[in-house]
Coordinates of C-alpha atoms in Angstrom, one line a residue:
X108 CA 229.4 82.4 102.9
X109 CA 231.7 79.5 100.8
X110 CA 234.7 78.5 103.0
X111 CA 237.8 80.4 101.1
X112 CA 240.3 77.7 101.6
X113 CA 238.8 76.6 98.6
X114 CA 239.7 76.7 95.4
X115 CA 237.2 77.9 92.1
X116 CA 236.9 74.2 91.3
X117 CA 236.8 73.3 94.3
X118 CA 233.4 75.9 95.2
X119 CA 231.9 75.1 91.8
X120 CA 232.2 71.3 92.0
X121 CA 230.5 71.7 96.0
X122 CA 228.3 73.7 94.0
X123 CA 227.4 71.9 91.5
X124 CA 226.7 68.4 94.2
X125 CA 225.2 71.0 96.6
X126 CA 222.7 72.1 93.5
X127 CA 222.1 68.6 92.4
X128 CA 221.3 67.3 95.9
X129 CA 218.7 69.7 95.8
X130 CA 217.7 69.1 93.0
X131 CA 217.2 65.0 93.8
X132 CA 215.1 65.6 96.4
X133 CA 212.9 67.9 95.6
X134 CA 212.0 65.3 92.4
X135 CA 212.2 62.1 95.4
X136 CA 210.1 64.1 97.1
X137 CA 207.6 66.5 95.6
X138 CA 206.6 64.4 92.4
X139 CA 205.0 67.6 91.1
X140 CA 208.0 69.5 90.5
X141 CA 209.7 66.2 88.8
X142 CA 207.0 66.6 86.3
X143 CA 207.3 70.2 86.3
X144 CA 210.9 69.9 85.6
X145 CA 211.7 72.2 87.9
X146 CA 215.4 72.7 88.6
X147 CA 218.2 75.1 90.2
X148 CA 220.4 76.6 88.2
X149 CA 222.3 78.7 89.5
X150 CA 224.1 79.4 93.4
X151 CA 226.4 81.7 94.9
X152 CA 225.7 82.0 98.1
X153 CA 223.5 84.5 98.6
X154 CA 221.7 84.1 95.2
X155 CA 219.3 80.6 93.9
X156 CA 217.9 80.9 90.7
X157 CA 215.5 78.2 90.0
X158 CA 214.1 77.3 86.7
X159 CA 211.1 75.0 85.0
X160 CA 210.1 74.6 80.4
X161 CA 207.3 76.6 79.9
X162 CA 205.7 73.4 78.0
X163 CA 205.0 70.6 81.0
X164 CA 203.6 74.1 83.0
X165 CA 201.5 75.4 79.8
X166 CA 197.7 76.2 80.8
X167 CA 194.8 77.2 78.1
X168 CA 196.0 80.4 77.1
X169 CA 198.8 78.8 76.3
X170 CA 201.4 81.1 79.5
X171 CA 202.4 79.5 82.2
X172 CA 199.8 77.8 84.7
X173 CA 199.5 79.4 88.0
X174 CA 200.0 77.0 90.0
X175 CA 202.8 76.0 88.5
X176 CA 203.8 79.6 89.0
X177 CA 204.0 79.3 93.0
X178 CA 205.5 76.1 93.1
X179 CA 208.4 77.3 91.2
X180 CA 208.9 80.0 93.7
X181 CA 207.9 78.1 96.9
X182 CA 210.7 75.9 95.8
X183 CA 213.2 78.6 95.5
X184 CA 212.7 79.8 99.1
X185 CA 212.5 76.4 100.3
X186 CA 216.0 75.5 98.0
X187 CA 217.7 78.5 99.3
X188 CA 216.7 78.1 104.0
X189 CA 217.9 74.4 102.5
X190 CA 221.0 75.1 100.6
X191 CA 222.1 78.0 103.6
X192 CA 222.1 75.0 106.4
X193 CA 223.8 72.9 104.1
X194 CA 226.3 75.0 104.2
X195 CA 226.0 76.2 107.6
X196 CA 225.9 72.5 108.7
X197 CA 222.8 74.0 111.2
X198 CA 219.7 72.0 110.1
X199 CA 216.5 71.3 110.6
X200 CA 212.5 70.7 108.4
X201 CA 211.5 73.9 106.3
X202 CA 207.8 74.2 105.4
X203 CA 206.2 77.5 104.4
X204 CA 203.9 79.2 107.0
X205 CA 202.4 81.6 105.0
X206 CA 202.4 83.0 101.7
X207 CA 201.6 86.3 99.2
X208 CA 201.9 86.1 95.3
X209 CA 201.7 88.7 93.2
X210 CA 200.9 87.5 88.7
X211 CA 202.6 90.4 87.0
X212 CA 202.8 89.1 83.8
X213 CA 201.9 86.6 81.7
X214 CA 204.7 84.3 81.2
X215 CA 205.1 82.6 78.1
X216 CA 208.9 81.9 78.0
X217 CA 211.2 78.9 80.6
X218 CA 210.9 81.5 83.1
X219 CA 213.7 81.5 85.7
X220 CA 212.9 82.3 89.5
X221 CA 215.5 84.7 92.0
X222 CA 216.6 85.0 95.6
X223 CA 218.3 87.0 97.6
X224 CA 219.8 85.8 101.3
X225 CA 219.1 88.0 103.4
X226 CA 221.3 87.3 106.2
X227 CA 220.1 85.1 108.7
X228 CA 221.0 82.9 111.7
X229 CA 220.0 79.7 112.0
X230 CA 222.3 78.9 114.7
X231 CA 219.4 78.7 117.0
X232 CA 218.5 75.5 115.1
X233 CA 221.4 74.3 116.7
X234 CA 220.6 74.2 120.0
X235 CA 216.9 73.2 119.1
X236 CA 214.9 76.7 118.6
X237 CA 213.2 77.4 115.4
X238 CA 213.9 79.7 112.5
X239 CA 211.8 81.6 110.9
X240 CA 212.7 83.2 107.4
X241 CA 210.5 86.0 104.6
X242 CA 212.2 85.6 102.3
X243 CA 210.8 87.5 98.6
X244 CA 211.6 86.3 95.3
X245 CA 210.7 86.8 91.9
X246 CA 210.1 85.4 88.7
X247 CA 210.9 86.4 85.4
X248 CA 210.5 85.8 81.4
X249 CA 212.9 88.2 79.1
X250 CA 214.0 89.5 81.7
X251 CA 210.9 91.4 82.9
X252 CA 209.1 90.7 86.4
X253 CA 206.4 88.6 86.0
X254 CA 205.0 87.2 89.2
X255 CA 206.2 88.4 93.0
X256 CA 206.0 85.5 96.0
X257 CA 207.0 86.7 99.5
X258 CA 207.2 83.4 101.4
X259 CA 207.4 83.3 105.1
X260 CA 209.7 79.6 106.1
X261 CA 210.5 77.9 109.1
X262 CA 212.7 75.7 110.3
X263 CA 211.8 73.2 113.3
X264 CA 215.2 71.8 114.8
X265 CA 215.2 68.0 113.9
X266 CA 213.7 65.9 116.5
X267 CA 215.5 64.4 119.1
X268 CA 215.1 60.6 119.1
X269 CA 215.6 59.1 123.0
X270 CA 216.8 55.3 122.7
X271 CA 214.4 54.4 125.7

């Protein structure tokens, strides 16, 4: 997915810049993500990992709040679509259209959510068409899967503003 003509250092710098921009986008536009301290930590073109510390996301049972788990997994999926759009130069407005979450085990330590990109052609966005992407996100704590999330994201092509 990355430009193979880039050196490893250039590729690493590009990924770091993308992850920093993604994190800033979340924190500047979704206040809960900043409070939750959601942070993207790893992206290799096909896989994205995102984490959040447990302390600001804890519930009365001393486990991670279900709403925090849902938000972390939603933003992991949204972030993957955003990153793929950045790499493909096919931009759109991303929304979550439908989702299903399964809570399997309590989250007692800092988790990470992971999503793998199922190759999806984003070029329809450049032709003014929307794109639908179904993503599977898994949330792990101590390498144990604690929750799963299936979300359908829709990316709408940018609106063309008339100068008239």
